[in-house]
Tab-separated table of C-alpha atoms and ligand atoms in Angstrom:
chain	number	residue	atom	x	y	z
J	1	UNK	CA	112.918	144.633	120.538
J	2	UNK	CA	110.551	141.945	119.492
J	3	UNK	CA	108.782	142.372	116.639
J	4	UNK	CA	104.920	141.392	117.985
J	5	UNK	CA	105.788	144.956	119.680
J	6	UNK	CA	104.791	146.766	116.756
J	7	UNK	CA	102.038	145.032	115.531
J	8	UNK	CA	98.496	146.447	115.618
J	9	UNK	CA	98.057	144.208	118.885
J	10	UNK	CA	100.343	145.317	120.951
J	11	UNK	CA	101.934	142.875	123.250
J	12	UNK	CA	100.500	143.035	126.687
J	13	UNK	CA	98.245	141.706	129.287
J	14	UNK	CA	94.412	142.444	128.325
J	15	UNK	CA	92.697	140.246	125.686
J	16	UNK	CA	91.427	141.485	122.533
J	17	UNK	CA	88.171	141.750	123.801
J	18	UNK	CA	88.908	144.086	126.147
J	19	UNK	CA	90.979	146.019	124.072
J	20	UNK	CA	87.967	146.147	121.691
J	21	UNK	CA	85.408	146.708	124.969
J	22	UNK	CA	87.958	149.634	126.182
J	23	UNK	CA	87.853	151.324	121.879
J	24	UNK	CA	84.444	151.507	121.741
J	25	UNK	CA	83.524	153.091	125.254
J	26	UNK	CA	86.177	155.606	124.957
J	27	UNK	CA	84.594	156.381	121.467
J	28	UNK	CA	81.344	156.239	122.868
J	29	UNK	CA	81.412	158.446	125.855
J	30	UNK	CA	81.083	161.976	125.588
J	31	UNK	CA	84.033	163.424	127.147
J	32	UNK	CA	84.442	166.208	129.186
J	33	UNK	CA	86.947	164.919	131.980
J	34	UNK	CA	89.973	162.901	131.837
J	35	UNK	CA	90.786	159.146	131.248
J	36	UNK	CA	92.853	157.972	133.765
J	37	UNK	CA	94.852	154.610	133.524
J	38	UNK	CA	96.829	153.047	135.896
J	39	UNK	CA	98.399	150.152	135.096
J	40	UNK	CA	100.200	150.695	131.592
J	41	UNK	CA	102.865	148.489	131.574
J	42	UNK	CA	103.741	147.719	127.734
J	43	UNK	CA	100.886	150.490	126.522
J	44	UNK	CA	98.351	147.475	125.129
J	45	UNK	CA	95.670	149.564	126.876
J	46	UNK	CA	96.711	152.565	126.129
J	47	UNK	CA	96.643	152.257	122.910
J	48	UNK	CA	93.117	151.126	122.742
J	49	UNK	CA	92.163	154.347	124.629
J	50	UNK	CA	94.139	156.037	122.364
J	51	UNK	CA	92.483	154.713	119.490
J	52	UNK	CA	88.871	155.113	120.812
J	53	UNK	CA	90.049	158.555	121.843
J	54	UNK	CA	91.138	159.415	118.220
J	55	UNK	CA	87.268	158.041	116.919
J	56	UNK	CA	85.422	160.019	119.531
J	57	UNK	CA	83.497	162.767	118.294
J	58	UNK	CA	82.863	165.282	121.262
J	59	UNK	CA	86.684	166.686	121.540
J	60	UNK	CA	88.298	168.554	119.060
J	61	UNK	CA	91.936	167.198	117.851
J	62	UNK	CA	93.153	169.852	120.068
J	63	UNK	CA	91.237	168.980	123.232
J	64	UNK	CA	92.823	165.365	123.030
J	65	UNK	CA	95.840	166.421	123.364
J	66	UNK	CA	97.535	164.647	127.002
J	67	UNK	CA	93.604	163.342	127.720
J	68	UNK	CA	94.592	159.868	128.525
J	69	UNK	CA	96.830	159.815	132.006
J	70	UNK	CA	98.864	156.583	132.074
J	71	UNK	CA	100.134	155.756	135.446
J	72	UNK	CA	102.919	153.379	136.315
J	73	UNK	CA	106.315	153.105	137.624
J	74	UNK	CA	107.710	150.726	134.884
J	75	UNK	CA	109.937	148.776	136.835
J	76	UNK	CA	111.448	146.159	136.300
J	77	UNK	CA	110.729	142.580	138.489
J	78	UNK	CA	110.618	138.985	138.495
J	79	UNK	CA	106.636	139.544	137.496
J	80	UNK	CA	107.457	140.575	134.287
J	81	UNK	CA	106.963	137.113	132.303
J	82	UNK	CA	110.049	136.290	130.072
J	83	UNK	CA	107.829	136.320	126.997
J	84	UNK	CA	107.693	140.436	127.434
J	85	UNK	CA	110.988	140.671	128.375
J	86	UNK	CA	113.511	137.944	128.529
J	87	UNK	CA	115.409	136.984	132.125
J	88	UNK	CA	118.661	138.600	131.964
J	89	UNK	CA	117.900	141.571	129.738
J	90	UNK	CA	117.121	144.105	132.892
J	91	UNK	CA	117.639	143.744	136.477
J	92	UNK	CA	115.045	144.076	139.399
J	93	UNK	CA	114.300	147.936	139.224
J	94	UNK	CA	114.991	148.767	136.110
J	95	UNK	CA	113.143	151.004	133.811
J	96	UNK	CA	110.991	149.510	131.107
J	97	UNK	CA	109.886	152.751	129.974
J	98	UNK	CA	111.419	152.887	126.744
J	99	UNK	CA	109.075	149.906	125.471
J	100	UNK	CA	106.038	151.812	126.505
J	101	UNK	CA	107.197	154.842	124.457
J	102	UNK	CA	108.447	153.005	121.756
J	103	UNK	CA	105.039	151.227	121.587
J	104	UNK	CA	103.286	154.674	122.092
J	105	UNK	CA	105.358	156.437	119.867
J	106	UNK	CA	103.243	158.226	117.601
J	107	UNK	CA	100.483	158.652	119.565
J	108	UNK	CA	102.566	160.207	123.006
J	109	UNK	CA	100.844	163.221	121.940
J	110	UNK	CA	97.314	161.631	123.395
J	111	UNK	CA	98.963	160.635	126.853
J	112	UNK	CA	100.048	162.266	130.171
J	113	UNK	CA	102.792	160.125	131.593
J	114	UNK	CA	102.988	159.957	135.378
J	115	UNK	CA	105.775	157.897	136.289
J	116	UNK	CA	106.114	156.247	139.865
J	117	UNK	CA	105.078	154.416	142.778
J	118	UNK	CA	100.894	155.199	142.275
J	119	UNK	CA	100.957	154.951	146.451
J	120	UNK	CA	103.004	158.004	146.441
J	121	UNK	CA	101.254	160.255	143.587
J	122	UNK	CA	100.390	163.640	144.453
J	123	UNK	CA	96.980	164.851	144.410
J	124	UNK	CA	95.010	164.372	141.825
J	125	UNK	CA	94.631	167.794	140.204
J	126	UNK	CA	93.033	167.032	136.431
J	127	UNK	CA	89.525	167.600	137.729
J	128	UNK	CA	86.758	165.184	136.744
J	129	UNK	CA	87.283	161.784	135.483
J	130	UNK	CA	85.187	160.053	132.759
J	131	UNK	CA	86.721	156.820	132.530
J	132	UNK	CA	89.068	155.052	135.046
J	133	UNK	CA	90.919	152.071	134.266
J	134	UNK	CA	92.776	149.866	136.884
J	135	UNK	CA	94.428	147.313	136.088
J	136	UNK	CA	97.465	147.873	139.396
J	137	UNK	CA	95.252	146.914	142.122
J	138	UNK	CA	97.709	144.153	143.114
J	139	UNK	CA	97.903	144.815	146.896
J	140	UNK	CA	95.497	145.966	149.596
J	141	UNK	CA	97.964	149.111	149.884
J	142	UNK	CA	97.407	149.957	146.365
J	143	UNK	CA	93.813	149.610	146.034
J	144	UNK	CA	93.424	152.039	148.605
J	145	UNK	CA	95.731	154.617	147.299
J	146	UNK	CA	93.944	154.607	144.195
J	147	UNK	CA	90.386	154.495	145.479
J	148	UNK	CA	91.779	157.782	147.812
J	149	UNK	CA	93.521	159.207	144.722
J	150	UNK	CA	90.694	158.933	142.180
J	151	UNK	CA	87.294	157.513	143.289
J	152	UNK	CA	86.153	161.009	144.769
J	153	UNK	CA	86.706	162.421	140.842
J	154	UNK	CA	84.352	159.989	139.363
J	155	UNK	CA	81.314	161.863	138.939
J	156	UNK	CA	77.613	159.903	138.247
J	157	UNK	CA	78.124	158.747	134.797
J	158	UNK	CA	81.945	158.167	134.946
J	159	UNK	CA	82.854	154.534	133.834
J	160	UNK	CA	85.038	152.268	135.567
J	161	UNK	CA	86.670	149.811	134.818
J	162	UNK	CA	88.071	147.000	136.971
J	163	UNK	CA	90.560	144.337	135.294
J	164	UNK	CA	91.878	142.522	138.021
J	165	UNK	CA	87.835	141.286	138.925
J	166	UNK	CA	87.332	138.051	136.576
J	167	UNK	CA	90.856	135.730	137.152
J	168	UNK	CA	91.534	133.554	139.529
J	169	UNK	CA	94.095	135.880	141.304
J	170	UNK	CA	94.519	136.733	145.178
J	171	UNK	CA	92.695	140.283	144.545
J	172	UNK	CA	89.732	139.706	146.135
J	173	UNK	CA	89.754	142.553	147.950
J	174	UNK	CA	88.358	143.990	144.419
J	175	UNK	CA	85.383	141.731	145.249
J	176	UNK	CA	84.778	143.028	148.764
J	177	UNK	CA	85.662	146.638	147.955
J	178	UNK	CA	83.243	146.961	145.488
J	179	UNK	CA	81.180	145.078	147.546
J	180	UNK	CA	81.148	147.867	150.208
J	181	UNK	CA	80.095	150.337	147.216
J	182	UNK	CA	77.446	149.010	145.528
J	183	UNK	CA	75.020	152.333	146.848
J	184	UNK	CA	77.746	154.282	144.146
J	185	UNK	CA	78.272	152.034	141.251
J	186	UNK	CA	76.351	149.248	139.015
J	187	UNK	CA	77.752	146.961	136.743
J	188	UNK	CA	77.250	147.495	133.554
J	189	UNK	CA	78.871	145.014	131.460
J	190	UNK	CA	81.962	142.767	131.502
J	191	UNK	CA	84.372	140.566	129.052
J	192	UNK	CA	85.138	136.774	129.353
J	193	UNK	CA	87.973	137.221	131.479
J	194	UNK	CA	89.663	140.113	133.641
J	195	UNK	CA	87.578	143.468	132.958
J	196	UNK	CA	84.319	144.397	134.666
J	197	UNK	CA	82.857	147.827	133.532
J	198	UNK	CA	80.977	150.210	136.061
J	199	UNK	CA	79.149	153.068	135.996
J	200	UNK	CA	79.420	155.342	138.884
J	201	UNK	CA	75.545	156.541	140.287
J	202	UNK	CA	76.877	158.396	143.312
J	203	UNK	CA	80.316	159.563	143.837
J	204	UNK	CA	81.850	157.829	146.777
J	205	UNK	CA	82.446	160.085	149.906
J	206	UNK	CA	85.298	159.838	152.623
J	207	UNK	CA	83.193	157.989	154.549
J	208	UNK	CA	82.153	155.234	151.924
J	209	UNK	CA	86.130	155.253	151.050
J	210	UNK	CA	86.609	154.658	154.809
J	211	UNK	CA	84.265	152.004	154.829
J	212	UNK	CA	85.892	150.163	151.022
J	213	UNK	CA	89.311	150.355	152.681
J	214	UNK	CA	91.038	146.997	152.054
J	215	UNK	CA	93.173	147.466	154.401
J	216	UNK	CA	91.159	148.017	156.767
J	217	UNK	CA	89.444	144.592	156.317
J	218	UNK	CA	90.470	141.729	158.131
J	219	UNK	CA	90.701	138.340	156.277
J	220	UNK	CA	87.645	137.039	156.561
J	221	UNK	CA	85.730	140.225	156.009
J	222	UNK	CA	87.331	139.941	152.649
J	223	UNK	CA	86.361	136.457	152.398
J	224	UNK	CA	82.860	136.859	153.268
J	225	UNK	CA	82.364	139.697	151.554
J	226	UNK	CA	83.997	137.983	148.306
J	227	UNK	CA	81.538	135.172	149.118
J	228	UNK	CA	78.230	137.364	148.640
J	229	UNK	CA	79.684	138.863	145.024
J	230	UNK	CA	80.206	135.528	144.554
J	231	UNK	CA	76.776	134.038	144.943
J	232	UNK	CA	76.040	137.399	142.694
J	233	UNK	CA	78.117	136.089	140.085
J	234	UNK	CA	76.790	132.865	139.802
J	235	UNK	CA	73.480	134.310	138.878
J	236	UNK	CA	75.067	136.424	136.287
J	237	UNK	CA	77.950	134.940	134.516
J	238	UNK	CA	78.570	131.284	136.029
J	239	UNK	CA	82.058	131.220	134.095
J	240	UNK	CA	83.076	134.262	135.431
J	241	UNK	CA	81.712	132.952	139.035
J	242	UNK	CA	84.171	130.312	138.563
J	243	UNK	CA	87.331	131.894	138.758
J	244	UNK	CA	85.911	134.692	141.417
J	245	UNK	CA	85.501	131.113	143.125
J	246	UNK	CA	89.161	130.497	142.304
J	247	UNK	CA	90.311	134.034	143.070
J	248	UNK	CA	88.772	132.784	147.003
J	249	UNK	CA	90.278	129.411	147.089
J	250	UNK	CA	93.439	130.721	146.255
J	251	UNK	CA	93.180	133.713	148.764
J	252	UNK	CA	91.742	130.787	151.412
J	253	UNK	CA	94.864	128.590	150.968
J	254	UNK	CA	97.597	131.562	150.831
J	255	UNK	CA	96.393	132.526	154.464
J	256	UNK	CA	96.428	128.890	155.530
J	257	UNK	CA	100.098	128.441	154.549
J	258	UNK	CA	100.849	131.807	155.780
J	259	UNK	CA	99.432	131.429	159.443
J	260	UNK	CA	100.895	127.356	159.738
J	261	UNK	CA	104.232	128.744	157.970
J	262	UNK	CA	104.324	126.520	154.483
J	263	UNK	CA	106.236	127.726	152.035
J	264	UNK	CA	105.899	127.968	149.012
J	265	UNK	CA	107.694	126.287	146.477
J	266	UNK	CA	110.001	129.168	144.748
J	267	UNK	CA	112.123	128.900	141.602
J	268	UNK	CA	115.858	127.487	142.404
J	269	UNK	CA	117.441	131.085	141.821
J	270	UNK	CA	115.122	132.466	144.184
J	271	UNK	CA	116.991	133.696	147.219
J	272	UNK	CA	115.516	132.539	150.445
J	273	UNK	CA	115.024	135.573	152.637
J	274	UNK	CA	113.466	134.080	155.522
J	275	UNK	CA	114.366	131.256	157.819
J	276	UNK	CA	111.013	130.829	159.363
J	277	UNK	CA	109.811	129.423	155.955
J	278	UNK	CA	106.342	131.734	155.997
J	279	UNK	CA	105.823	133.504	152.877
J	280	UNK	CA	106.060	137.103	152.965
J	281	UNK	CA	102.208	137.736	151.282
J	282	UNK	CA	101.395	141.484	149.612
J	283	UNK	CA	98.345	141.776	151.580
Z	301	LIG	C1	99.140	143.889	134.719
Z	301	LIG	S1	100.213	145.197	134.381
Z	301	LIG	C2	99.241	146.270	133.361
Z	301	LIG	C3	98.950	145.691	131.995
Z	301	LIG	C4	98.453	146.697	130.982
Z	301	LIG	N1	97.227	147.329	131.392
Z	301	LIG	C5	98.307	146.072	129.612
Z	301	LIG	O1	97.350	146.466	128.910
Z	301	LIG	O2	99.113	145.249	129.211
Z	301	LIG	C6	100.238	146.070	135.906
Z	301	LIG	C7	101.101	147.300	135.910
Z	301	LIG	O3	100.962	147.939	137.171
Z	301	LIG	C8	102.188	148.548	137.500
Z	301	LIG	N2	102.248	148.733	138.958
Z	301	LIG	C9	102.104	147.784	139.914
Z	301	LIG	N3	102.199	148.342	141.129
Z	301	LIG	C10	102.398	149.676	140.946
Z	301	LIG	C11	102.556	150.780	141.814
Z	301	LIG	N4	102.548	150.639	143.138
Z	301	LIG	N5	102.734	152.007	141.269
Z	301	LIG	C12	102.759	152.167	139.927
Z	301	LIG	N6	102.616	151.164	139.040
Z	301	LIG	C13	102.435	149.923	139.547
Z	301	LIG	C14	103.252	147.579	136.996
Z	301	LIG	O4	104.454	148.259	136.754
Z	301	LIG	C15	102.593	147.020	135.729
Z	301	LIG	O5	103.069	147.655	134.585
């Protein structure tokens, strides 16, 4: 395994500011529920929850114990940038578990492992939630599972933290979701790039879940809706407004190939799956 792996850093996809932001509120807050991630891939946020969680001074060693609940089904896929793990190593589907624990190793102790498909969890059972991270949010499908699974736990108070929100990605159903639940949380701070922190005011209701359903939005709702957080934005951060403006145009011109059938130009080694030539999108 590479050596960066065991550095204090640990190799993964949030910045050092947001591994610093995600340390000091998990020191910070006074805990009485859980901290629920989902989204772990190599541990890199973890392990800054696990080292705020180790500095925080409202739980006992004991109480600690299994605190932070790490979701993700560590598999394998063509996603997983060569730099992490090089092309050859593991095939599509493939568990890349062991580099989470090896990363996590002396601090499992701290973490509940819940390993699988997040769309399929069970109930959440582990009562009240103090901070949520998510940082899987990659599809319409998902959001909703995980607003279902753990937005009704969040209790006024609760933190939350969105990653996906400032990059220029397609996830702008983040934008429009939150959009739709503004009456239940306000910002409260965010870094340069990816994370946005929130504090829940109200706890969101079937109805207001309903209502924040990406899925349930058509195309432009999402658009429009990204539009308004956008104008929000640009009173706020105007860097940050720029790639939410990216996140759009990118979102803008993936339904525009999809509904006039471009494709997309794909790596050589890329099977072609479809004959129609229309890109299969996730959302
Ligand atoms: C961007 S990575 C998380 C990066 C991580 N937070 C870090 O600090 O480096 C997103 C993770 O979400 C997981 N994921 C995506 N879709 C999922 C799903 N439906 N169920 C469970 N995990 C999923 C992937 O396996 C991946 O590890």
């Amino acid at each position: 395994m590479n050596d960066d792996l065991t550095q204090k850093n640990l190799l993964g996809l949030i910045t050092d500011e947001e591994r610093i932001l995600i340390e000091r509120l998990t020191e910070e807050m006074p805990l009485k529920g859980a901290i629920v991630e989902a989204g772990s891939f190599f541990g890199a946020s973890t392990k800054a929850f696990v080292e705020g969680l180790k500095r925080n001074k409202s739980l006992t060693t004991g109480e600690k114990q299994g605190r932070i609940h790490a979701f993700d089904k560590f598999e394998y896929g063509h996603w997983v940038h060569p730099r992490f793990i090089p092309r050859g190593l593991l095939q599509k589907g493939d568990s890349f578990l062991s580099y989470f624990e090896e990363n996590l190793s002396a601090d499992m102790d701290y973490v509940t492992l819940h390993i699988g498909d997040v769309i399929e969890a069970p109930q959440w059972e582990g009562g009240s939630i103090d901070i949520l991270f998510l940082d899987i949010c990659k599809t319409p499908k998902i959001n909703d599972a995980v607003q279902d699974l753990f937005f009704p736990h969040l209790k006024p108070g609760s933190l939350l933290i969105q990653q996906d929100y400032i990059a220029s990605t397609l996830n702008i159903w983040l934008y429009a979701a939150m959009k739709r639940l503004e009456h239940c949380f306000v910002r409260k701070e965010h870094c340069s790039v990816n994370s946005v922190v929130y504090e829940c005011i109200q706890t969101p209701n079937t109805e207001d879940l309903q209502n924040a359903s990406a899925c349930l939005m058509s195309h432009s709702e999402r658009i429009d809706l990204s539009q308004q957080v956008l104008e929000e934005w640009e009173e706020i951060d105007y860097r940050a407004a720029e790639q939410i403006q990216y996140a759009i145009l990118h979102y803008r011109k993936a339904v525009a190939m999809n509904r006039y059938g471009i494709r997309p130009v794909k790596a050589e080694d890329e099977p072609i799956e479809r004959t129609d030539f229309a890109p299969n999108l996730p959302f």
